[in-house]
Short mmCIF file of N, CA and C in Angstrom, two decimals:
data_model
loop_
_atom_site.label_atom_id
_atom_site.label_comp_id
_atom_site.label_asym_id
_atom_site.label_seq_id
_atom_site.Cartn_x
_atom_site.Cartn_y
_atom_site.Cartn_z
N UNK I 14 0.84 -1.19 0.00
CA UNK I 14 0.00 0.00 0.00
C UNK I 14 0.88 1.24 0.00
N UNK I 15 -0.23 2.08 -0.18
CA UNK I 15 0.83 3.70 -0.50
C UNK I 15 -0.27 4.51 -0.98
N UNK I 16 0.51 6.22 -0.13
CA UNK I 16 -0.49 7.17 0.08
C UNK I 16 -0.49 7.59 -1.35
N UNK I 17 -1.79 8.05 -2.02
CA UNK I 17 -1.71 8.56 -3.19
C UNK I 17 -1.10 9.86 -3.11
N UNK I 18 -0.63 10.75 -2.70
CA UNK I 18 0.22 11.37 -2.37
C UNK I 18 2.03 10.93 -2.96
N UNK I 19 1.76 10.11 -2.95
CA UNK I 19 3.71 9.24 -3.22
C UNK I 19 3.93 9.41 -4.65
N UNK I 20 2.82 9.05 -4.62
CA UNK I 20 2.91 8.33 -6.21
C UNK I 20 2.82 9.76 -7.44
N UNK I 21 2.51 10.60 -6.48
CA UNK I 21 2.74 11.89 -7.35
C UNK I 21 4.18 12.66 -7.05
N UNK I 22 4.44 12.71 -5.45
CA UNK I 22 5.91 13.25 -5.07
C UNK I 22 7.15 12.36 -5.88
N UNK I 23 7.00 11.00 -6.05
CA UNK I 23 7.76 9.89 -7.02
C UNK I 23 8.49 10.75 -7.94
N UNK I 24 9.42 10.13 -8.01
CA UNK I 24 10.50 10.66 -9.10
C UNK I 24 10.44 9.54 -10.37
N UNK I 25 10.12 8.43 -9.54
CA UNK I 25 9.63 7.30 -10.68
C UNK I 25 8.39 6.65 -10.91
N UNK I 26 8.11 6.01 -11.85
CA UNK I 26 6.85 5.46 -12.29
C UNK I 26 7.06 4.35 -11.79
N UNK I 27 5.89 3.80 -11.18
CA UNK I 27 5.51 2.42 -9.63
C UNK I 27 4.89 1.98 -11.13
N UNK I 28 5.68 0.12 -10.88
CA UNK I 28 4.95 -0.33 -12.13
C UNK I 28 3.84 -1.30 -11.11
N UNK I 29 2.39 -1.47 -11.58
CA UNK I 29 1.50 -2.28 -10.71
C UNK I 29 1.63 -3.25 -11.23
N UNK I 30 1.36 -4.40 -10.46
CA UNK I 30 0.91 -5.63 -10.83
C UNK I 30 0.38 -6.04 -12.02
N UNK I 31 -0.42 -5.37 -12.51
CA UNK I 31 -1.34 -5.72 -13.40
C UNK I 31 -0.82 -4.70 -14.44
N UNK I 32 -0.82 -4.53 -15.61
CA UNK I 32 -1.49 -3.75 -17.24
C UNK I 32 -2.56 -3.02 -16.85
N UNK I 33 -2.52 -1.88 -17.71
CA UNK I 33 -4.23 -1.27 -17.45
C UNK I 33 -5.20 -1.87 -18.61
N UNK I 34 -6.00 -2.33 -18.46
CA UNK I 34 -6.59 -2.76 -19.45
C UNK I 34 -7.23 -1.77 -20.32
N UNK I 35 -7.89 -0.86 -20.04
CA UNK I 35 -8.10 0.54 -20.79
C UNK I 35 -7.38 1.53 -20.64
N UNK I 36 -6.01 1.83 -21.78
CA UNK I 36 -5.44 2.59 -21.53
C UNK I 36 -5.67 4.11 -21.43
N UNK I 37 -6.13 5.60 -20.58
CA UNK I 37 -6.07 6.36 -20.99
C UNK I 37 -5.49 7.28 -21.23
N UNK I 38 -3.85 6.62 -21.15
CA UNK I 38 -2.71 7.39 -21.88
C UNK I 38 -3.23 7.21 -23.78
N UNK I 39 -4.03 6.64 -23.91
CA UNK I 39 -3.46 5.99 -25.37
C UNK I 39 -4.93 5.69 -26.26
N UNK I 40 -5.69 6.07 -25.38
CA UNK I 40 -7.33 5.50 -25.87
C UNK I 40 -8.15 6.40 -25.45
N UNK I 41 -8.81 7.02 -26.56
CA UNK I 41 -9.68 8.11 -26.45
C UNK I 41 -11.01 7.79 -25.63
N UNK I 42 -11.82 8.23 -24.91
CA UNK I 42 -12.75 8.13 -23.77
C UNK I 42 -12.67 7.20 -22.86
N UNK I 43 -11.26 6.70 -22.58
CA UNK I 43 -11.26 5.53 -21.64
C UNK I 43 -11.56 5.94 -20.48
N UNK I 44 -11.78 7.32 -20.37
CA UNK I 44 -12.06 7.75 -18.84
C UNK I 44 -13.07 8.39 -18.28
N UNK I 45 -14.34 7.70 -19.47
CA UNK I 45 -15.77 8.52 -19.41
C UNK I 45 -16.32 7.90 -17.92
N UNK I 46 -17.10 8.69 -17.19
CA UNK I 46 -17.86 9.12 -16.36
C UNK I 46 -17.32 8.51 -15.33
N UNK I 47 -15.60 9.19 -15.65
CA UNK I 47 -14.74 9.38 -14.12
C UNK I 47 -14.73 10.55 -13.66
N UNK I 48 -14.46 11.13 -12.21
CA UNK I 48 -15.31 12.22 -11.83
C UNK I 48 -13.80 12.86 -11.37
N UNK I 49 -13.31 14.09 -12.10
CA UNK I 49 -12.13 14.77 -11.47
C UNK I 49 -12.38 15.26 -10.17
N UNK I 50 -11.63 15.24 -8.93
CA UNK I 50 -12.00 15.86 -7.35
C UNK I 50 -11.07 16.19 -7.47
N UNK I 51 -9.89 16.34 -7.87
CA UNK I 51 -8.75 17.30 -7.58
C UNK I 51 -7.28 17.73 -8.47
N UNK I 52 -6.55 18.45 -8.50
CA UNK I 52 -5.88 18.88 -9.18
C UNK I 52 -4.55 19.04 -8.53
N UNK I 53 -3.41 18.79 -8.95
CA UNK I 53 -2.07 19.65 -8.40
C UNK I 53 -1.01 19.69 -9.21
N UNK I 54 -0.39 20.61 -9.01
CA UNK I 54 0.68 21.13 -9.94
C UNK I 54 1.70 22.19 -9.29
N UNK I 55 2.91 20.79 -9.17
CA UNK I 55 4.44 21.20 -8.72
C UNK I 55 5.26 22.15 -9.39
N UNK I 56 5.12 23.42 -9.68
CA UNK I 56 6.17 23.95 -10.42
C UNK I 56 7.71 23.62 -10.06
N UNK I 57 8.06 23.56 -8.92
CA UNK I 57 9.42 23.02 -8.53
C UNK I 57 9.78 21.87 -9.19
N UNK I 58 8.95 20.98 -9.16
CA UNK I 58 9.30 19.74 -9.58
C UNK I 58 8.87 19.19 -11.00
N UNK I 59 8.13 20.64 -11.72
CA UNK I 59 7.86 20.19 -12.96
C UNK I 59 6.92 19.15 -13.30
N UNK I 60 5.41 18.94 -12.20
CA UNK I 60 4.60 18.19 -12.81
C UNK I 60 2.88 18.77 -12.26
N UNK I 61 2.61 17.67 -12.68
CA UNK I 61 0.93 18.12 -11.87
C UNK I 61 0.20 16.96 -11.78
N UNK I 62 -0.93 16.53 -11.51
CA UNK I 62 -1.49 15.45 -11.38
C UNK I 62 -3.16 16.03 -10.70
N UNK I 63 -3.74 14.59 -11.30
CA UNK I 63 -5.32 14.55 -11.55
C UNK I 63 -5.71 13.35 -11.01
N UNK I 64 -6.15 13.78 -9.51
CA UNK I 64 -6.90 12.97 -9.00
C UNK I 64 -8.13 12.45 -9.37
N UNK I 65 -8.85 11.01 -9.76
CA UNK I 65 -10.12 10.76 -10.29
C UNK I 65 -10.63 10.24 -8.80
N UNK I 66 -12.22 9.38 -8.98
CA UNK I 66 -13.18 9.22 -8.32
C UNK I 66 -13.80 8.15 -9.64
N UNK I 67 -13.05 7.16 -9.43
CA UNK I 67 -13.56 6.15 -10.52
C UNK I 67 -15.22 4.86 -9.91
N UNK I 68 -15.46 5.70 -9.25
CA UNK I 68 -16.39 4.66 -8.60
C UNK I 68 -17.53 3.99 -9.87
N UNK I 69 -17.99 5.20 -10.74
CA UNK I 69 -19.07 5.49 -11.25
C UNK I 69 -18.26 5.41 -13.27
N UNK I 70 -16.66 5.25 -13.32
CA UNK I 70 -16.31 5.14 -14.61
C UNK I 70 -16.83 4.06 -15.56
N UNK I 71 -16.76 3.74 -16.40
CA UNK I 71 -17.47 3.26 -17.65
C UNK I 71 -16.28 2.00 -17.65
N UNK I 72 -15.39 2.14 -17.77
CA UNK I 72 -14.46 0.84 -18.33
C UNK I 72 -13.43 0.11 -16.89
N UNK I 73 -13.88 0.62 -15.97
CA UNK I 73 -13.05 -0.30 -14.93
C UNK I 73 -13.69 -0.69 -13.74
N UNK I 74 -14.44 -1.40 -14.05
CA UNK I 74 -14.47 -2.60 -12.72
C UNK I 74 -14.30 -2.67 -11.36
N UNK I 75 -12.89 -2.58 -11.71
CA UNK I 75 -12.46 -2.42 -10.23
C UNK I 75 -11.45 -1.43 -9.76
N UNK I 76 -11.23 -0.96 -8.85
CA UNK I 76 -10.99 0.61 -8.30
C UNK I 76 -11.54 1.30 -8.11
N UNK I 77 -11.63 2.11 -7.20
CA UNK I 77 -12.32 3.49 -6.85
C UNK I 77 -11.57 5.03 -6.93
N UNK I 78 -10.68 4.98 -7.97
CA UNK I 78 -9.61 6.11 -7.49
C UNK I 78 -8.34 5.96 -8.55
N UNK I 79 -8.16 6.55 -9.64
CA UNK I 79 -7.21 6.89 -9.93
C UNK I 79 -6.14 8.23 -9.97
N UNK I 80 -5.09 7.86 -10.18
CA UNK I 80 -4.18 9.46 -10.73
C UNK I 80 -3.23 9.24 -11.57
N UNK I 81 -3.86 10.58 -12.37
CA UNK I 81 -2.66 10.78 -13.44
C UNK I 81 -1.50 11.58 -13.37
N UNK I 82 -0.58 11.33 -13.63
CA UNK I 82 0.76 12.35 -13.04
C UNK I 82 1.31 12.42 -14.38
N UNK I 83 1.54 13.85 -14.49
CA UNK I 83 2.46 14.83 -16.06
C UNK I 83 3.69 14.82 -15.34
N UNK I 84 4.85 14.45 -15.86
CA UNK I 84 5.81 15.15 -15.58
C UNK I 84 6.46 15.92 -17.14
N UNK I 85 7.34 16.39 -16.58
CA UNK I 85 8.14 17.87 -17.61
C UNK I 85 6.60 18.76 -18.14
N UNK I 86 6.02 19.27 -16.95
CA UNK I 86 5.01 20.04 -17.28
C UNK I 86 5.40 21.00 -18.40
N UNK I 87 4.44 21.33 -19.47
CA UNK I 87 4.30 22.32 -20.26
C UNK I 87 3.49 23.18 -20.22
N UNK I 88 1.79 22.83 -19.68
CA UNK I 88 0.74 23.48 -19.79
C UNK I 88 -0.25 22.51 -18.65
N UNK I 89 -1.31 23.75 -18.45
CA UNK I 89 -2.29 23.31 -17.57
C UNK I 89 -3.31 24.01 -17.46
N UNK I 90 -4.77 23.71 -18.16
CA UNK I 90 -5.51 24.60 -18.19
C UNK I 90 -6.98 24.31 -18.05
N UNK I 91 -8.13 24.87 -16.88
CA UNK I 91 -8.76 25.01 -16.76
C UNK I 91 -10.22 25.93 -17.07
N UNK I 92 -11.17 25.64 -17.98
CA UNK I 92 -11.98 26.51 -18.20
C UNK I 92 -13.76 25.90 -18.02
N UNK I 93 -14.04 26.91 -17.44
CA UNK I 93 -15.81 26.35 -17.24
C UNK I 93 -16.52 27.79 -16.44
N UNK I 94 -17.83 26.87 -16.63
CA UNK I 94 -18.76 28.63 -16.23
C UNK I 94 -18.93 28.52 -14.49
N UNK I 95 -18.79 29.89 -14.13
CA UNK I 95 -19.11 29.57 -12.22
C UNK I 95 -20.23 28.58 -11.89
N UNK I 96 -20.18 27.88 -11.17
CA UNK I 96 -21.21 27.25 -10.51
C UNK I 96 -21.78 27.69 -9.20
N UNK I 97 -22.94 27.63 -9.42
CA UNK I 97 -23.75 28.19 -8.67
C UNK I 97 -24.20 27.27 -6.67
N UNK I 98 -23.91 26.05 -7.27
CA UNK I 98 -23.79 24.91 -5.94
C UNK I 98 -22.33 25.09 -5.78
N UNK I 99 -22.15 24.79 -3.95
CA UNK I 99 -21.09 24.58 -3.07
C UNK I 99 -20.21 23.51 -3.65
N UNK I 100 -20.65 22.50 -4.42
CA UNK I 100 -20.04 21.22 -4.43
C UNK I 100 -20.67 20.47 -5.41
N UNK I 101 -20.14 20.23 -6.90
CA UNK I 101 -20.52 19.39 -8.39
C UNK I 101 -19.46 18.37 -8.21
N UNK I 102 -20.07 17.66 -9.03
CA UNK I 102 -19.41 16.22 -9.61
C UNK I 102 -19.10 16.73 -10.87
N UNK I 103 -18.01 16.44 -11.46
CA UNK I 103 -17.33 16.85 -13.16
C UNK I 103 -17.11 15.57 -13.46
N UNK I 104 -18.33 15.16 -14.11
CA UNK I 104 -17.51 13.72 -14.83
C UNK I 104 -17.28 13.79 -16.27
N UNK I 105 -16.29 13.07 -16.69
CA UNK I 105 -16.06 13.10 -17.70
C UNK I 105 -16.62 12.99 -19.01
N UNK I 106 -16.97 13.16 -19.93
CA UNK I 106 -17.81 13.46 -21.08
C UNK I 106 -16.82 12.61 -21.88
N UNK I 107 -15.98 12.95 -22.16
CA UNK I 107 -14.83 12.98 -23.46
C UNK I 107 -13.28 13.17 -23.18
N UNK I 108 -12.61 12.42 -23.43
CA UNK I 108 -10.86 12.23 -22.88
C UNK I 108 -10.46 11.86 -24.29
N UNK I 109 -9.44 12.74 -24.94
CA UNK I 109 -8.57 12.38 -25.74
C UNK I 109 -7.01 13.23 -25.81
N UNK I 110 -6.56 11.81 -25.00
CA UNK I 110 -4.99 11.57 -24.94
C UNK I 110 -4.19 11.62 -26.41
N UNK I 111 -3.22 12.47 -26.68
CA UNK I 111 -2.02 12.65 -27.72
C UNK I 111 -0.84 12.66 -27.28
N UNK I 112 0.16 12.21 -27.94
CA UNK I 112 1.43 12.23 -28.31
C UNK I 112 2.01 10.84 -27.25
N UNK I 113 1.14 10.27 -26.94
CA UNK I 113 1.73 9.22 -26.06
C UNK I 113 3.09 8.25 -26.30
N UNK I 114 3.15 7.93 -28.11
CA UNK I 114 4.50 7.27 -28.09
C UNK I 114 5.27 8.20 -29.12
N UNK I 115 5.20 9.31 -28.86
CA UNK I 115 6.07 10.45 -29.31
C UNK I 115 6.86 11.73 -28.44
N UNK I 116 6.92 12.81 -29.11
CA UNK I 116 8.08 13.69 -28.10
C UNK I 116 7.19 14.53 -27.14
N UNK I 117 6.37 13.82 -26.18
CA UNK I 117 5.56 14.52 -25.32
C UNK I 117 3.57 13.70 -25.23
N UNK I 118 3.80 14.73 -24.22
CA UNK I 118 1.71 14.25 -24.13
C UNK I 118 0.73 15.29 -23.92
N UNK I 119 -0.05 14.61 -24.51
CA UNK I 119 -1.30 15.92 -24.07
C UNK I 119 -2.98 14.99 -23.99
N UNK I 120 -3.38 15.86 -22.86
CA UNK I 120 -4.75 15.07 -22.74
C UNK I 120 -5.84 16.15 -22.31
N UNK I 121 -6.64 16.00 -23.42
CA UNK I 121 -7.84 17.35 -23.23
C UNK I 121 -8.46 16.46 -22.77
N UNK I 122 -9.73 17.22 -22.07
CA UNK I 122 -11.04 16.18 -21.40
C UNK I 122 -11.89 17.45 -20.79
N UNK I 123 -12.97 16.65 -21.32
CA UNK I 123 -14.54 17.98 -21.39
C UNK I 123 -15.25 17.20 -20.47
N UNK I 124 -16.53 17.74 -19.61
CA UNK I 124 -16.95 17.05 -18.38
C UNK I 124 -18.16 17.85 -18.34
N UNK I 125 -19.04 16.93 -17.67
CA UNK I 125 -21.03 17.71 -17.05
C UNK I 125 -20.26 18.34 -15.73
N UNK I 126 -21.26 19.01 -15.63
CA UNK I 126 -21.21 20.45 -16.48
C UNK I 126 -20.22 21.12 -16.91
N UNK I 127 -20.30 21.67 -17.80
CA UNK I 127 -19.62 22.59 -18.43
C UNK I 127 -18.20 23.11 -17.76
N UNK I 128 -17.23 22.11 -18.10
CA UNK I 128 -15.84 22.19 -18.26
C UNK I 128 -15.31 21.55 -18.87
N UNK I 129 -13.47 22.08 -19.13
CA UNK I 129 -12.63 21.59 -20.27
C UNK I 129 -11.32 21.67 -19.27
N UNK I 130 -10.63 21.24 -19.35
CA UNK I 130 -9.12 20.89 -19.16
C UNK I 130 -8.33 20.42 -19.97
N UNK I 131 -6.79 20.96 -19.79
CA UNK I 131 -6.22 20.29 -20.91
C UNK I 131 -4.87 20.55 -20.15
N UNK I 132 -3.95 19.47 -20.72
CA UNK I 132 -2.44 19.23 -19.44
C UNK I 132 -2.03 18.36 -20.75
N UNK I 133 -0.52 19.32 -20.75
CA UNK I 133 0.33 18.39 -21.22
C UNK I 133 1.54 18.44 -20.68
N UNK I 134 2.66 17.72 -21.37
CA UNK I 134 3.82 17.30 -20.59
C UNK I 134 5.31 16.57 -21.36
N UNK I 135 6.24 16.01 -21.10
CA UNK I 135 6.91 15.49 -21.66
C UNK I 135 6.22 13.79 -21.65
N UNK I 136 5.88 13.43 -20.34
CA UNK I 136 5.35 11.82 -20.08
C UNK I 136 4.81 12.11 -19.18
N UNK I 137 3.70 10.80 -19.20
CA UNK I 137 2.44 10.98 -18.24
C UNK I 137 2.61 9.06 -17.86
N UNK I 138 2.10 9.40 -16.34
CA UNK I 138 1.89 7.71 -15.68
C UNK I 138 0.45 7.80 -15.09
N UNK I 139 -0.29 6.53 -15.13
CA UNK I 139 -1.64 6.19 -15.05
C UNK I 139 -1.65 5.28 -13.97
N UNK I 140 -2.52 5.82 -12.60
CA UNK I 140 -2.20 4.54 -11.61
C UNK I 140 -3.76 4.14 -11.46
N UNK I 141 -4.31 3.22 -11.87
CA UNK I 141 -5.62 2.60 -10.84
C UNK I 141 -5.42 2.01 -9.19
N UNK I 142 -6.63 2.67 -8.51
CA UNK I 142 -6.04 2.60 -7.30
C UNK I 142 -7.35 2.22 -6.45
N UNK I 143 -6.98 1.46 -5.73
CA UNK I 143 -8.02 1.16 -4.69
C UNK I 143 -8.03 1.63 -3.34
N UNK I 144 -8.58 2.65 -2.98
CA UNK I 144 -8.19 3.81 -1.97
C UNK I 144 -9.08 3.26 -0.90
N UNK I 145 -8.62 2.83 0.54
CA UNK I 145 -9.02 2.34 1.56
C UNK I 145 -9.69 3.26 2.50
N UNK I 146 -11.10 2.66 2.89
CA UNK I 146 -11.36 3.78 4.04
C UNK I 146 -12.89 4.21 3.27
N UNK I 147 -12.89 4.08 2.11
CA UNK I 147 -14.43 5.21 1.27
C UNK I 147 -15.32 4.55 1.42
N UNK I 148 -16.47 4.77 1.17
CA UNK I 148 -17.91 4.22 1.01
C UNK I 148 -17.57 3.65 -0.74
N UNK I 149 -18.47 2.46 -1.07
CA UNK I 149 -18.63 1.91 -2.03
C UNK I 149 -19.42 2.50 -2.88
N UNK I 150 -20.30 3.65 -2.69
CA UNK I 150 -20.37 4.72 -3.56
C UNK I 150 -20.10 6.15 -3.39
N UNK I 151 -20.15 6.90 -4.69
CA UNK I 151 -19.84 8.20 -4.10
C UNK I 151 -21.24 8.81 -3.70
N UNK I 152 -20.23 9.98 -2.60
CA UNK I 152 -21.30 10.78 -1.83
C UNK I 152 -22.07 12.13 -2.66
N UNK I 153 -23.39 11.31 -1.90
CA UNK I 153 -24.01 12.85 -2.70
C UNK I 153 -23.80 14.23 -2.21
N UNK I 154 -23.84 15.07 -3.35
CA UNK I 154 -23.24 17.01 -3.06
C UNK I 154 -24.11 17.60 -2.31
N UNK I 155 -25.38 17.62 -3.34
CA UNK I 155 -26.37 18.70 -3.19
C UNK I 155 -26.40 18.58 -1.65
N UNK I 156 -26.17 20.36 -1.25
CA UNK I 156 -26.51 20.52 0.02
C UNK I 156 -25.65 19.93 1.02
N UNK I 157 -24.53 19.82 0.64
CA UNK I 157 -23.17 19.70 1.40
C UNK I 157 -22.24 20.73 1.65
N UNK I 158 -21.14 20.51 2.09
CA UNK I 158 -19.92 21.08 2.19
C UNK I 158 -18.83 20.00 1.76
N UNK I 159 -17.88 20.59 1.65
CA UNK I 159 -16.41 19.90 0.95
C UNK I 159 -16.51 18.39 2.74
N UNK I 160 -16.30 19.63 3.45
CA UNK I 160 -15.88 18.79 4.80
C UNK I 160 -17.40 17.74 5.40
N UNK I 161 -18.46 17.80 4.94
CA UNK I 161 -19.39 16.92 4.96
C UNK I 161 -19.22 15.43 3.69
N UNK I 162 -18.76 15.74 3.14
CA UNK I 162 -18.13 14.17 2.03
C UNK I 162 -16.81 13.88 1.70
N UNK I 163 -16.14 14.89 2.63
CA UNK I 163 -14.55 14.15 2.12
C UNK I 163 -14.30 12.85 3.16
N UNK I 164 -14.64 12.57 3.56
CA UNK I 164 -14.44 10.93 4.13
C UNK I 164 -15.06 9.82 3.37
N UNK I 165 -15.82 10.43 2.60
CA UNK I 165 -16.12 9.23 1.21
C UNK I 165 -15.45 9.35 0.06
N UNK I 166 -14.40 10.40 0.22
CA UNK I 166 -13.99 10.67 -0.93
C UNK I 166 -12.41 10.01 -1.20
N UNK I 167 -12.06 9.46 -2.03
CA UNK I 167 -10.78 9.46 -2.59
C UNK I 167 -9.43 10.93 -2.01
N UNK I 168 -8.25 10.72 -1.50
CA UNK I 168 -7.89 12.23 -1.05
C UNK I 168 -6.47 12.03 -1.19
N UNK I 169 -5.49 12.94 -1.41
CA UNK I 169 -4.25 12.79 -1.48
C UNK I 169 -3.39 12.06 -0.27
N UNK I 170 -4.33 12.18 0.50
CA UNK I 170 -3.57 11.20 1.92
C UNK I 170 -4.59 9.96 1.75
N UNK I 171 -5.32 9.33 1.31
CA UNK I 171 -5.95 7.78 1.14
C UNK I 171 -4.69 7.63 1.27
N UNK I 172 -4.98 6.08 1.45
CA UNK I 172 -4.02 4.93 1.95
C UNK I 172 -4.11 3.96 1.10
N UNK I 173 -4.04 3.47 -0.08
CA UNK I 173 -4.43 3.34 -1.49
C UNK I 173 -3.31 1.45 -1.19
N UNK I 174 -4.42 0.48 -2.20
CA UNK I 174 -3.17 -0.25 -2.99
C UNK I 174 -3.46 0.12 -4.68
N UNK I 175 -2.34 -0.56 -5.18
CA UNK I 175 -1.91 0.04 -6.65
C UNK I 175 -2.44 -1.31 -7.35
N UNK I 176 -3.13 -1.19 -7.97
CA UNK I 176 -4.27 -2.26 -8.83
C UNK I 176 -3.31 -2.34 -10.32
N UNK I 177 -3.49 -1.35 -11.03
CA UNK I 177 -3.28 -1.49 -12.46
C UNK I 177 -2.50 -0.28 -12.84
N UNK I 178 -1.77 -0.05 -13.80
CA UNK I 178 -0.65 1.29 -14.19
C UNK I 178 -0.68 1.29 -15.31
N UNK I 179 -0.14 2.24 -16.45
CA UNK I 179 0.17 2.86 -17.79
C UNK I 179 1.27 3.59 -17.48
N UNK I 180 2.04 3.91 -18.71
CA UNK I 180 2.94 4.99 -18.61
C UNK I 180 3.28 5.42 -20.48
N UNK I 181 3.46 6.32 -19.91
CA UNK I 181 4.05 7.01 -21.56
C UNK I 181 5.57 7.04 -21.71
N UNK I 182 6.25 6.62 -20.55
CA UNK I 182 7.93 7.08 -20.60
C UNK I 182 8.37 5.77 -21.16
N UNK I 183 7.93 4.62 -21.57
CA UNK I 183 8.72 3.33 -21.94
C UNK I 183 8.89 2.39 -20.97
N UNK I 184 8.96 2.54 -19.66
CA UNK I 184 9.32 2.09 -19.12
C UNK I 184 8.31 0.47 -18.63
#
């Protein structure tokens, strides 16, 4: 086991046990109606990473929780209209990953409601993760606070095991 937290501070790519079976370094919507909860981005260290909430995704089974980690950040960009509730779910609509076995990566992805992101990088690593401690579904918003569902939630300190991986660096 290992805090999802590591696996982003990592200098290296943790190979899992398993292949990912849907790659979404490499396969366009492999990451439909996974729900982004969080974002970070190391300028010191040149990366960023995208916490998911895979409870409710389309192509995996099993896990509740992935992250994607950019390293040799280039770009990182967020756009969508204010929301009017304390607390939305952004799930994914549409994911299409580029440049995966070439000189860099990039992965746009559009989401309900109304947002877009887009992150690219030199190489990107894909961890499926089974994050210990959550409820077996996700928690409902409406009429919450952040601190009323983050104990169902997937979080940079979960206590995670490492199910399945991707990577774009070769390795």
């Amino acid at each position: 086991m290992t805090l999802v937290e590591e696996l982003f501070t990592s200098q290296e790519y943790r190979r899992a046990p398993e292949p990912i079976g849907w790659d979404p370094l490499k396969e366009p919507d492999a990451l439909d109606d996974a729900q982004l909860l969080d974002c970070r981005v190391c300028p010191t260290a040149n990366r960023a990473a995208l916490l998911f909430d895979m409870r409710g995704a389309l192509f995996y089974p099993t896990g509740n929780s992935a992250l994607l980690v950019v390293r040799g950040l280039q770009s990182f960009h967020w756009s969508g209209a204010t929301q009017e509730k304390k607390l939305m779910a952004f799930s994914v609509t549409s994911s299409r990953p580029s440049g995966a076995d070439a000189d860099g990566f990039l992965l746009e992805l559009e989401f309900f409601p109304d947002g877009e992101f887009s992150v690219s990088g030199v190489s990107a690593d894909f961890y499926l993760l089974d994050a210990h401690g959550i409820s077996e579904a996700p928690p409902s918003y409406p009429g919450h606070d952040l601190d009323q569902v983050r104990h169902d939630l997937p979080s940079w300190n979960s206590d995670a095991t490492l199910l399945q991986s991707a990577t774009t660096g070769g390795k």
